[in-house]
PDB file of C-alpha atoms in Angstrom:
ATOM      1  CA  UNK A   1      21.410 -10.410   2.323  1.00 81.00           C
ATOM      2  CA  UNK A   2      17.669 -11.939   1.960  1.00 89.00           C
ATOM      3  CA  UNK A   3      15.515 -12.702  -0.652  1.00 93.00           C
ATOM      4  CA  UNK A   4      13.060 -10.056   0.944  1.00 96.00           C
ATOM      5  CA  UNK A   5      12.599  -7.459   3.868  1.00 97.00           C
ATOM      6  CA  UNK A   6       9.710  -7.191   5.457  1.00 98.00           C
ATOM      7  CA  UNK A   7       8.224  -4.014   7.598  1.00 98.00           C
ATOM      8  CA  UNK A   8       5.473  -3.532   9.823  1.00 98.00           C
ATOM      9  CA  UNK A   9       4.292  -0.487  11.477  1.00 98.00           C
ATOM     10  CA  UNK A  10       2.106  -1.222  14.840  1.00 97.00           C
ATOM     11  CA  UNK A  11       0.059   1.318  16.847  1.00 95.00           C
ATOM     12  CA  UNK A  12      -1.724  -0.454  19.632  1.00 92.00           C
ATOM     13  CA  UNK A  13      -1.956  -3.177  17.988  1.00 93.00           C
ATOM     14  CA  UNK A  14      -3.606  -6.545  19.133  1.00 92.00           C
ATOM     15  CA  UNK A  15      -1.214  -9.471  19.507  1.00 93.00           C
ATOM     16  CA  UNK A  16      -3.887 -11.627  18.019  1.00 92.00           C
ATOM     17  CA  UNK A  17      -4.185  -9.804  15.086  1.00 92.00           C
ATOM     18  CA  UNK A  18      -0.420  -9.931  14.645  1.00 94.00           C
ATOM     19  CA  UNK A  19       0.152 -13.847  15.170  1.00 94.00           C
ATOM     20  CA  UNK A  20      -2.469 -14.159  12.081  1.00 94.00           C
ATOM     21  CA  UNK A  21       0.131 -11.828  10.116  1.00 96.00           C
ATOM     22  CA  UNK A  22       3.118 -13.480  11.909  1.00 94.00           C
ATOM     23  CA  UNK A  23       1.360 -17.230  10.529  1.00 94.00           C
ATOM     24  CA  UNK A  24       1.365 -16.467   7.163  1.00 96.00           C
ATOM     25  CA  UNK A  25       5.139 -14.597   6.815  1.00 95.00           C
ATOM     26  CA  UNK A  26       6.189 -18.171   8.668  1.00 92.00           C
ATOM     27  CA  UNK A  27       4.961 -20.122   5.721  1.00 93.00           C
ATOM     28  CA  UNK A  28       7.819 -18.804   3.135  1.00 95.00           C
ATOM     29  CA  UNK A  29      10.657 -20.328   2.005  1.00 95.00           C
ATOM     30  CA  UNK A  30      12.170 -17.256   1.523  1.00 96.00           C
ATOM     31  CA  UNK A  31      15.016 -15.882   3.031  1.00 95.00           C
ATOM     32  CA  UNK A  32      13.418 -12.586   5.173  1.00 95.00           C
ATOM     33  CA  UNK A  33      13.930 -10.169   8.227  1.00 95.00           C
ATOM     34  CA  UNK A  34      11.088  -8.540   9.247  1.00 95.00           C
ATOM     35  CA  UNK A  35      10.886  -5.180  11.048  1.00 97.00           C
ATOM     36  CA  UNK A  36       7.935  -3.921  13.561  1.00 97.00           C
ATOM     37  CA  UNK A  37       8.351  -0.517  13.862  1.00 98.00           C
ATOM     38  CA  UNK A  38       5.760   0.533  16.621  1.00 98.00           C
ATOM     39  CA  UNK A  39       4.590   4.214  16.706  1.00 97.00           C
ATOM     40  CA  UNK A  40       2.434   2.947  19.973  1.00 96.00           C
ATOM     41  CA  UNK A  41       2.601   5.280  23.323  1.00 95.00           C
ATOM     42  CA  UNK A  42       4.583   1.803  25.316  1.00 95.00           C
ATOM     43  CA  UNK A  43       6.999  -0.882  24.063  1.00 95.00           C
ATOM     44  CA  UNK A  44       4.165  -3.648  25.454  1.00 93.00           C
ATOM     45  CA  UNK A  45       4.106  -4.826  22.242  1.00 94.00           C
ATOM     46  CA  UNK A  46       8.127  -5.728  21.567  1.00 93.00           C
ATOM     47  CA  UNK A  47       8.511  -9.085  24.105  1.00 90.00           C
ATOM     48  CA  UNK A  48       5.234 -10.737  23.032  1.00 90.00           C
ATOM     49  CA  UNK A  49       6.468 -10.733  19.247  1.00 91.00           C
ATOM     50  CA  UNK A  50      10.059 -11.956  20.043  1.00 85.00           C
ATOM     51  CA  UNK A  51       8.680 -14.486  21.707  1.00 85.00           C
ATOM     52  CA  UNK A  52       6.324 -15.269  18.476  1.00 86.00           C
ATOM     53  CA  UNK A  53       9.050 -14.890  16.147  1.00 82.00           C
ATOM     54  CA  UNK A  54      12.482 -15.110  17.660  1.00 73.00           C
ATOM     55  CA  UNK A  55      15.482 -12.467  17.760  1.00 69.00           C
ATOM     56  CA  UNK A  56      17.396 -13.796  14.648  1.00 79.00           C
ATOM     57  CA  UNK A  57      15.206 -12.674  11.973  1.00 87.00           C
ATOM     58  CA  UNK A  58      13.430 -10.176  13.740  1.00 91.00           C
ATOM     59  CA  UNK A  59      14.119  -6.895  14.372  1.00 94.00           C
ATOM     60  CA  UNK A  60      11.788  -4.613  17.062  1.00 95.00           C
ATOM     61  CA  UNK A  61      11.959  -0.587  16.598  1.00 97.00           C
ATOM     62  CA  UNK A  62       9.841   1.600  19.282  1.00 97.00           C
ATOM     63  CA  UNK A  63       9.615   5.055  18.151  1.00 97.00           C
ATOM     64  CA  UNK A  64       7.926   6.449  21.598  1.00 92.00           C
ATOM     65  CA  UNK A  65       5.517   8.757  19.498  1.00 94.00           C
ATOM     66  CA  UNK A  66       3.030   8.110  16.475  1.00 94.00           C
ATOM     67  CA  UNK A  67       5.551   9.922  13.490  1.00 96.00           C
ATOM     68  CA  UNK A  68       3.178   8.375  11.096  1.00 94.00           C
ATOM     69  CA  UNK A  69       3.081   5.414   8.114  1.00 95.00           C
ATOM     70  CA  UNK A  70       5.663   6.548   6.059  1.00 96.00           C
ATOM     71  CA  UNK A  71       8.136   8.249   8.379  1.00 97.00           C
ATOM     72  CA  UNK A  72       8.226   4.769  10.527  1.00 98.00           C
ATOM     73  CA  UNK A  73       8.438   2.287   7.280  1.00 98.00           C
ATOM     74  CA  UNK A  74      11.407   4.820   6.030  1.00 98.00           C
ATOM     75  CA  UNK A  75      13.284   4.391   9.293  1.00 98.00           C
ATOM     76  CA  UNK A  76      13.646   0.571   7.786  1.00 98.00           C
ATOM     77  CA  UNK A  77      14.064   1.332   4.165  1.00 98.00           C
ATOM     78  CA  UNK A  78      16.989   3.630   4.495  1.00 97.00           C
ATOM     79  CA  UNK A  79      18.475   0.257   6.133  1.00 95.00           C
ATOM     80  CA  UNK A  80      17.635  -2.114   4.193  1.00 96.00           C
ATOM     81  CA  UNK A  81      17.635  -0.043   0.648  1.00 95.00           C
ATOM     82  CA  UNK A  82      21.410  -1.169  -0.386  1.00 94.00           C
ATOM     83  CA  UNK A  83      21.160  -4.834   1.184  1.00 93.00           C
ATOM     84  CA  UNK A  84      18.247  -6.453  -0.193  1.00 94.00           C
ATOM     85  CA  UNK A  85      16.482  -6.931  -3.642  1.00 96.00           C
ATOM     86  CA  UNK A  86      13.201  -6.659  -2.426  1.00 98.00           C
ATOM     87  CA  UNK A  87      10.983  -4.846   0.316  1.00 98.00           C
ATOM     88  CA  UNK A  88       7.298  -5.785   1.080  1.00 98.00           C
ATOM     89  CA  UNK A  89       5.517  -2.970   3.413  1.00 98.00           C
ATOM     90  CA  UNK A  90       3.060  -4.814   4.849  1.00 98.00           C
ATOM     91  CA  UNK A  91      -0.180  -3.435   6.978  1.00 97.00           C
ATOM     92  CA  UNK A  92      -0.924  -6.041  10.344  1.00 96.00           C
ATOM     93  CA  UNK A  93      -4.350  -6.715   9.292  1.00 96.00           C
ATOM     94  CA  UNK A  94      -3.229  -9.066   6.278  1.00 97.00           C
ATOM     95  CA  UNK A  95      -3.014 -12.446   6.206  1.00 96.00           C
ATOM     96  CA  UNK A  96      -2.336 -14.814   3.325  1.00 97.00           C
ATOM     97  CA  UNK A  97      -1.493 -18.636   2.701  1.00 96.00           C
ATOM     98  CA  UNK A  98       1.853 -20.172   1.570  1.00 97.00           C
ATOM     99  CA  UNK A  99       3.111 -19.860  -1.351  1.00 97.00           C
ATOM    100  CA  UNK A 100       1.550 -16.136  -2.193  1.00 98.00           C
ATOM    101  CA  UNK A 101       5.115 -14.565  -1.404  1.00 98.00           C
ATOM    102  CA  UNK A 102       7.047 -16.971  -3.803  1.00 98.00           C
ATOM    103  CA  UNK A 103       4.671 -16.324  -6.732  1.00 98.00           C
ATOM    104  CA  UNK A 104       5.461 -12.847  -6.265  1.00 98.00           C
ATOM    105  CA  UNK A 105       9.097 -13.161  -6.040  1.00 98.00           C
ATOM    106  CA  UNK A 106       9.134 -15.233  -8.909  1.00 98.00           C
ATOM    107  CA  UNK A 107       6.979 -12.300 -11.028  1.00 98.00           C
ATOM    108  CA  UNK A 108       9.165  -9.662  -9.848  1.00 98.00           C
ATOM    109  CA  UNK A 109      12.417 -12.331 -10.774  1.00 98.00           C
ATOM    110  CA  UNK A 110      10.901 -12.392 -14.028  1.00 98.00           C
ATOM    111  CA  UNK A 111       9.545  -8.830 -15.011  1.00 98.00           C
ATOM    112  CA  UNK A 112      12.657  -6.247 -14.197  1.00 98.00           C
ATOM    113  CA  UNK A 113      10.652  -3.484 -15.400  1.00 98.00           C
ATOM    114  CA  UNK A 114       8.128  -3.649 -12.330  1.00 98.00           C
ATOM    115  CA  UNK A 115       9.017  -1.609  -9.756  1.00 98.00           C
ATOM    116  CA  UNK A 116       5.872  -2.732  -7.376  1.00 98.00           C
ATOM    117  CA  UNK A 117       3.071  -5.017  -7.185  1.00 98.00           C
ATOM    118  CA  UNK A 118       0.276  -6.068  -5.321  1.00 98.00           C
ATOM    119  CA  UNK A 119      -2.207  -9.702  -5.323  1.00 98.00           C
ATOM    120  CA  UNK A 120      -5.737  -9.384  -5.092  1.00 98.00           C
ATOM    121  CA  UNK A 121      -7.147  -8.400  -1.700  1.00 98.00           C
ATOM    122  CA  UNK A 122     -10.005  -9.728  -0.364  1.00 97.00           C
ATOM    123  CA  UNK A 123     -12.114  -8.571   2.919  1.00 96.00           C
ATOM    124  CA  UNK A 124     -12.275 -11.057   5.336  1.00 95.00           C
ATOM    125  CA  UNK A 125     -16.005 -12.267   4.239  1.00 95.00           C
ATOM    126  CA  UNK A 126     -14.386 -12.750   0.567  1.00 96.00           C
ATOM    127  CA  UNK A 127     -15.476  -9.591  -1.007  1.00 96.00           C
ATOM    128  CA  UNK A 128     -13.135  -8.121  -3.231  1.00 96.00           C
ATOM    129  CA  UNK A 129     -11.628  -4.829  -2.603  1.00 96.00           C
ATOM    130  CA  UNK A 130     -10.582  -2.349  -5.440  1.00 95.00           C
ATOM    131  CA  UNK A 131      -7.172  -1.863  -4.808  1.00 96.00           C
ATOM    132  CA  UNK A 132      -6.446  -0.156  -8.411  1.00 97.00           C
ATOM    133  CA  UNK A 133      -7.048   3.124  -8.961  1.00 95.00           C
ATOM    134  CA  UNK A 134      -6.470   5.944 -11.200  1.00 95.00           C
ATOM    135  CA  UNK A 135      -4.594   8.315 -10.224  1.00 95.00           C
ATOM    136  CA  UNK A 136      -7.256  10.810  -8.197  1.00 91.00           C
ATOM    137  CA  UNK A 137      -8.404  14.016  -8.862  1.00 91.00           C
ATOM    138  CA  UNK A 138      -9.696  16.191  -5.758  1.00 88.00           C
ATOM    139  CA  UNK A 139     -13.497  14.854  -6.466  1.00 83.00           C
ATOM    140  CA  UNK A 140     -12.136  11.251  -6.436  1.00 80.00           C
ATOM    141  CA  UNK A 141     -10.872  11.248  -2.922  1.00 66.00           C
ATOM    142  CA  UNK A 142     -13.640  13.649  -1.725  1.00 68.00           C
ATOM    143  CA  UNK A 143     -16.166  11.109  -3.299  1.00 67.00           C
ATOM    144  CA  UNK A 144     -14.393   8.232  -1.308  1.00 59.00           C
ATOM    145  CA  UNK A 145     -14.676  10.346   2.047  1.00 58.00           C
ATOM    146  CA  UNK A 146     -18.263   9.718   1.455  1.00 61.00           C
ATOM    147  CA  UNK A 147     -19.792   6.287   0.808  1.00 55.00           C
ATOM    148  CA  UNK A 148     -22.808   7.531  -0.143  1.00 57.00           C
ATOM    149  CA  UNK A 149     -22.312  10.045  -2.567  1.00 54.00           C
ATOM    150  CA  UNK A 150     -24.654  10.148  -5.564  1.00 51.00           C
ATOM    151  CA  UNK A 151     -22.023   9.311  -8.552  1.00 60.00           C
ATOM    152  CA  UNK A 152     -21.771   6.278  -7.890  1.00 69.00           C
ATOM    153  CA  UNK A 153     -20.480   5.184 -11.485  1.00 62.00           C
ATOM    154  CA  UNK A 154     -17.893   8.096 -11.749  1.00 62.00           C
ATOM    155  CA  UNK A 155     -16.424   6.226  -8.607  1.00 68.00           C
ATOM    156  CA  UNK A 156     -16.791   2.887  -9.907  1.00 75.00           C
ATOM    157  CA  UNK A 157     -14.922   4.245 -13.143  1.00 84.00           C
ATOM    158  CA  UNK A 158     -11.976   5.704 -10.937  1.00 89.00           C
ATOM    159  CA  UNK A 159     -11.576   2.283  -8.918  1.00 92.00           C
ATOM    160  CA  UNK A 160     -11.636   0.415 -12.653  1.00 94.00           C
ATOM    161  CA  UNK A 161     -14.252  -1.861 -11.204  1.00 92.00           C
ATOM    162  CA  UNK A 162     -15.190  -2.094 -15.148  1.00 91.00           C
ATOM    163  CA  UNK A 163     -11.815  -4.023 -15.481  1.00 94.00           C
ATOM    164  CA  UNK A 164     -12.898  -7.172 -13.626  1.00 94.00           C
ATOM    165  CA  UNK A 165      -9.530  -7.376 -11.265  1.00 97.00           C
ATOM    166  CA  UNK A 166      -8.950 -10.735 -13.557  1.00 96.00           C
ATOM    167  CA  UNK A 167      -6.144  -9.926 -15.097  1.00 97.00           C
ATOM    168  CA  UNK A 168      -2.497  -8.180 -14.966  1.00 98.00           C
ATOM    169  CA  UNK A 169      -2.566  -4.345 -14.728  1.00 98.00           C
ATOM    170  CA  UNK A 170       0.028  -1.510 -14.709  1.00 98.00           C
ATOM    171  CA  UNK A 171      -1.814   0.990 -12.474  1.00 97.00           C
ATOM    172  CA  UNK A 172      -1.069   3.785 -11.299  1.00 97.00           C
ATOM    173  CA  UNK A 173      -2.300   3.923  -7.914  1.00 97.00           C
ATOM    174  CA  UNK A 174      -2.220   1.052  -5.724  1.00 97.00           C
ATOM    175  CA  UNK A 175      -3.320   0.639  -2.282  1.00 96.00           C
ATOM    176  CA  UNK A 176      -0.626   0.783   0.173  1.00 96.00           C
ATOM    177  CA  UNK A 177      -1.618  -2.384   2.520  1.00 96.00           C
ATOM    178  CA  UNK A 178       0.600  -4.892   0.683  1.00 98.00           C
ATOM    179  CA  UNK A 179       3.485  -3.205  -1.370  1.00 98.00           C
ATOM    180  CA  UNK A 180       6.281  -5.715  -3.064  1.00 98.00           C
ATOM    181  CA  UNK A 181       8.529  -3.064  -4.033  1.00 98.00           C
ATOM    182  CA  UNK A 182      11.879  -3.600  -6.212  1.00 98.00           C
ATOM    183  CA  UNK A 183      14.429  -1.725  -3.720  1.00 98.00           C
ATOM    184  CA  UNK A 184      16.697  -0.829  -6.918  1.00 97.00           C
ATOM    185  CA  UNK A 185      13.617   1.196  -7.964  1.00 98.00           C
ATOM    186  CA  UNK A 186      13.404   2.817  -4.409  1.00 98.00           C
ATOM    187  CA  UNK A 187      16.881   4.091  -4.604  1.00 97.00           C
ATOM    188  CA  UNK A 188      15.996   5.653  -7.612  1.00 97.00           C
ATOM    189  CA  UNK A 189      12.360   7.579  -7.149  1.00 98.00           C
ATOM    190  CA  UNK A 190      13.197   8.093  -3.245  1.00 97.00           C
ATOM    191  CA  UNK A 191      11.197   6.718  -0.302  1.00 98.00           C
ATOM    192  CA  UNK A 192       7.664   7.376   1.360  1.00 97.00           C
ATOM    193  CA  UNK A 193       7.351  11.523   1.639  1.00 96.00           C
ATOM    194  CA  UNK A 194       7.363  12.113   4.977  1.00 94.00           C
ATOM    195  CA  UNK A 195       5.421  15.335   4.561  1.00 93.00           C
ATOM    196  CA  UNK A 196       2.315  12.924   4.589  1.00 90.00           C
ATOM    197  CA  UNK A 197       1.404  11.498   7.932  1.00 84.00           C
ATOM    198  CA  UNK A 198      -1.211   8.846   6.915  1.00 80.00           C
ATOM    199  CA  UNK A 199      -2.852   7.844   3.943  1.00 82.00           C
ATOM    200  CA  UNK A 200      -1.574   9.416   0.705  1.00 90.00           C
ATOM    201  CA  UNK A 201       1.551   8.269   1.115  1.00 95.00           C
ATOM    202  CA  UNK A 202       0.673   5.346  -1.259  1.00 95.00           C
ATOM    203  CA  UNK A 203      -0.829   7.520  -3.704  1.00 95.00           C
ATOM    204  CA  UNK A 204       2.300   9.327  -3.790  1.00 97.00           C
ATOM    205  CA  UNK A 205       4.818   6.548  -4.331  1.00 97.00           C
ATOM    206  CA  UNK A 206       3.260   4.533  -6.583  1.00 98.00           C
ATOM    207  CA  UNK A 207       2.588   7.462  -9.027  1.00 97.00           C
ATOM    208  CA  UNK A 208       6.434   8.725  -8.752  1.00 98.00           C
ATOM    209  CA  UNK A 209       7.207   4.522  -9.130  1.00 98.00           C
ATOM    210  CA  UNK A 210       4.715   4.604 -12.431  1.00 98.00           C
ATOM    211  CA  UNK A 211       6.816   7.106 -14.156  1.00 96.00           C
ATOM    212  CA  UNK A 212       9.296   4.972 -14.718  1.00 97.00           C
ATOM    213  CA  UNK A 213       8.541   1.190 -13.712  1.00 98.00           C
ATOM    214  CA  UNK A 214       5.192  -0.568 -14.259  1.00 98.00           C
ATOM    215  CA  UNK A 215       3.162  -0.529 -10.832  1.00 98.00           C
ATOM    216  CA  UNK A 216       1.185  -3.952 -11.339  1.00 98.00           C
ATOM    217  CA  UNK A 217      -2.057  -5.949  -9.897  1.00 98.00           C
ATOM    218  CA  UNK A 218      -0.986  -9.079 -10.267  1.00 98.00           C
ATOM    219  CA  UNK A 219      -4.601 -11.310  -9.386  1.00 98.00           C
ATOM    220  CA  UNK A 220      -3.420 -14.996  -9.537  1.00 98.00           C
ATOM    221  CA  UNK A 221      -2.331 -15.036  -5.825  1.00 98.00           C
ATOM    222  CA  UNK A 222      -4.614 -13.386  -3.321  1.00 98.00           C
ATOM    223  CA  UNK A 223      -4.346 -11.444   0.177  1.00 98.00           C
ATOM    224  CA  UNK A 224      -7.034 -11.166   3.048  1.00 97.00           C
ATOM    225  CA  UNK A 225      -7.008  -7.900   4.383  1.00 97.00           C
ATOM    226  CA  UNK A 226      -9.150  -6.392   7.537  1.00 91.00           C
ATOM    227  CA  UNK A 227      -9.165  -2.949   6.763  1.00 76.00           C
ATOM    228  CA  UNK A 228     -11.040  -1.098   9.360  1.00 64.00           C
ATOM    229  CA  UNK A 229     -11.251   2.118   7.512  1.00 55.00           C
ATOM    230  CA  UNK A 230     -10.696   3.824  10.545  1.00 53.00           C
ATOM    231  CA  UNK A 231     -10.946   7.691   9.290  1.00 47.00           C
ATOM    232  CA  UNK A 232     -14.649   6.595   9.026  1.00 49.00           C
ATOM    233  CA  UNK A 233     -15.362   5.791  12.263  1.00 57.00           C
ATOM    234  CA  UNK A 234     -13.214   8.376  14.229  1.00 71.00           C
ATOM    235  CA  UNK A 235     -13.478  12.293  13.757  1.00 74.00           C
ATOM    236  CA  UNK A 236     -10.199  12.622  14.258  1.00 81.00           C
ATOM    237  CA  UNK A 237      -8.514  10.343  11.897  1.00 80.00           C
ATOM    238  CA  UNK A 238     -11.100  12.038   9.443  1.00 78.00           C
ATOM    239  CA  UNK A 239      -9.433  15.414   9.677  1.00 84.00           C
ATOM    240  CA  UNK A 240      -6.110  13.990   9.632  1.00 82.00           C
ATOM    241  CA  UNK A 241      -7.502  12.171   6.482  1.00 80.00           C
ATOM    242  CA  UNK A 242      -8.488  15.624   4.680  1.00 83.00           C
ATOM    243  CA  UNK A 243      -5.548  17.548   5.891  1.00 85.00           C
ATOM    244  CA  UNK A 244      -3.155  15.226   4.484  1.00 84.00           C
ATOM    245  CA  UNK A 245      -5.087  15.399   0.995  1.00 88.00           C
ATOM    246  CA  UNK A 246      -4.626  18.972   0.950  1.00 87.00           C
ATOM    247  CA  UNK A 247      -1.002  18.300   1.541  1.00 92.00           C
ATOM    248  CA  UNK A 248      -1.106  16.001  -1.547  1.00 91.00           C
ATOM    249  CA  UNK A 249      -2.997  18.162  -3.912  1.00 91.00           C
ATOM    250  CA  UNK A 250      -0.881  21.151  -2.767  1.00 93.00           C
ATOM    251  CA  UNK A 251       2.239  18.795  -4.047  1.00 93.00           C
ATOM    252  CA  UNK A 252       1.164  17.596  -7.480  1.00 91.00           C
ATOM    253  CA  UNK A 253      -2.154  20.496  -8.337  1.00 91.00           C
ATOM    254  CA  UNK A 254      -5.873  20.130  -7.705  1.00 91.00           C
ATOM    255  CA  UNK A 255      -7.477  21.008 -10.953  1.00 88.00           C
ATOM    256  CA  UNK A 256      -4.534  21.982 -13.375  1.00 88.00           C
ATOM    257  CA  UNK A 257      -2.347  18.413 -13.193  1.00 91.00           C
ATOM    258  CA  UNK A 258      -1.363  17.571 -16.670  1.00 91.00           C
ATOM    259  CA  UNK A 259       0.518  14.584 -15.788  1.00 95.00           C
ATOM    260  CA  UNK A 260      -2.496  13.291 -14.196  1.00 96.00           C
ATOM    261  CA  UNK A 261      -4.891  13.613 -17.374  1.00 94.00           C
ATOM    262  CA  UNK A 262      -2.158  11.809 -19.527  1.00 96.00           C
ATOM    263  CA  UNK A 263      -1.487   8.999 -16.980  1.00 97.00           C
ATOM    264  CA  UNK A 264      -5.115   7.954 -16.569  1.00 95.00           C
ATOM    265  CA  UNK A 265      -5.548   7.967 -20.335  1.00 94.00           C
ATOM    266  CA  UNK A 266      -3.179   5.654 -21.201  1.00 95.00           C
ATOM    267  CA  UNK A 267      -4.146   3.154 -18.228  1.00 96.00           C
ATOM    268  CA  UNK A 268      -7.871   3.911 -19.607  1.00 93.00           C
ATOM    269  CA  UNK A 269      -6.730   3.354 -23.178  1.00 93.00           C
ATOM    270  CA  UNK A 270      -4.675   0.159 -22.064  1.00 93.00           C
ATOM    271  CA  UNK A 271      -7.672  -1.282 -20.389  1.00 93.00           C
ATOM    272  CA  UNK A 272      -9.399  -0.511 -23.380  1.00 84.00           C
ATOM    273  CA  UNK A 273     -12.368   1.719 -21.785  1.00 82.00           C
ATOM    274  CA  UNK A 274     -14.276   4.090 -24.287  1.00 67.00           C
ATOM    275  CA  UNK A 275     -16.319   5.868 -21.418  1.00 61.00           C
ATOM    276  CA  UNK A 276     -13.830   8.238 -19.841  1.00 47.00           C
ATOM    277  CA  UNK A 277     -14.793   9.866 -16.773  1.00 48.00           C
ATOM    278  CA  UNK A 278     -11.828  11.261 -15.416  1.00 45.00           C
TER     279      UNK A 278
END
């Protein structure tokens, strides 16, 4: 057993951008095993990180086909669900300095009614990104498709900008690049649904986590993360970004989702905000 799992899933990834991740696991004092589970067309990728990390706390899975985000970090949980406390899904454009893992150990050592929580993230130039969200209606994610739309404060609302990401939070949504999950929890809500292929997949789990463990932003420790964005700059992953949101609406409702209107309430309540737009 280790004080935490760790999984990774690659597709083409650059080995540069991996030793950055690689660097900052290698800082902990920890106890770990981390898993790359690589969705990529060739195995390339599997003897230049054994040779980064070494065989005895590394474990390389090649899936031979893309089966998506939460399909490939499932093939690890169902593993590692019954052996270890804690799981951290991790995206390979994140980096972060020593010490950031412990603190969040020690939280989740501390608060057993947290089922998952996340540091604040920061872009590479040292921008803050707004990693807490309510949880979305259909206009929400439609709105995010599109940088530019015209409500730009109804967006701001959803993202609880108005919050000031200084302090603790139980949210509801929380983005899915950096996810220190409480496996006891896991065993209890289930894993990623697989029915997703990319990018609601965190949507999904933390809401079914929020129902019954607090889902936290925890901003005293902080994360760097690349994120490309990449179903803006590619047509395809575009469509693959709207079908799977019709997948997720289909699941939980587009306009009629009770559970919805009462979750985002109380966060809105919590965080004491009087001008609900939700």
């Amino acid at each position: 057993m280790h004080d935490l799992s760790i999984s990774v899933v690659l597709y083409k990834n650059k080995i540069q951008q991996l030793e950055h991740l690689l660097n900052s696991i290698l800082k902990t004092h920890l106890s770990y095993k981390i898993y790359f589970i690589d969705n990529s067309p060739s195995d390339e990728l599997k003897e230049k990180l054994l040779k980064l990390t070494g065989e005895e706390n590394t474990e390389y899975i090649f899936t031979g086909r893309n089966i998506g985000f939460g399909s490939a970090h499932n093939i690890v949980l169902k593993q590692v669900i019954n052996q270890n406390k804690y799981h951290l899904v991790l995206n390979p454009d994140i980096r972060f300095d020593a010490g950031v893992l412990e603190e969040l150990f020690k939280f989740m050592e501390s608060n057993s009614q947290v089922g998952n929580v996340i540091p604040k993230v920061l872009y590479p130039d040292g921008s803050i990104q707004y990693v807490c969200k309510l949880v979305p209606t259909p206009f929400n994610l439609i709105s995010r498709l599109f940088p530019k739309a015209l409500l730009k404060k109804y967006k701001q609302d959803f993202e609880l900008r108005f919050s000031g990401y200084d302090k603790i939070m139980n949210v509801p949504y929380l983005h899915g690049c950096f996810m220190f999950l409480r496996c006891s929890a896991l065993m209890e809500i289930g894993l990623f649904d697989e029915r997703f292929f990319m990018y609601p997949e965190d949507i999904d789990l933390t809401r079914r986590m929020h129902r019954r463990y607090q889902t936290v932003f925890y901003p005293y420790v902080q994360i760097c993360h690349e994120h490309t964005r990449s179903s803006f700059k590619s047509l395809r992953m575009f469509v693959i970004h709207l079908y799977n949101l019709v997948k997720y609406f289909n699941k939980w409702g587009w306009l009629f989702d009770s559970e919805r209107k009462k979750i985002n309430e109380a966060v809105l309540q919590q965080l004491k905000y009087n001008n609900q737009l939700i």
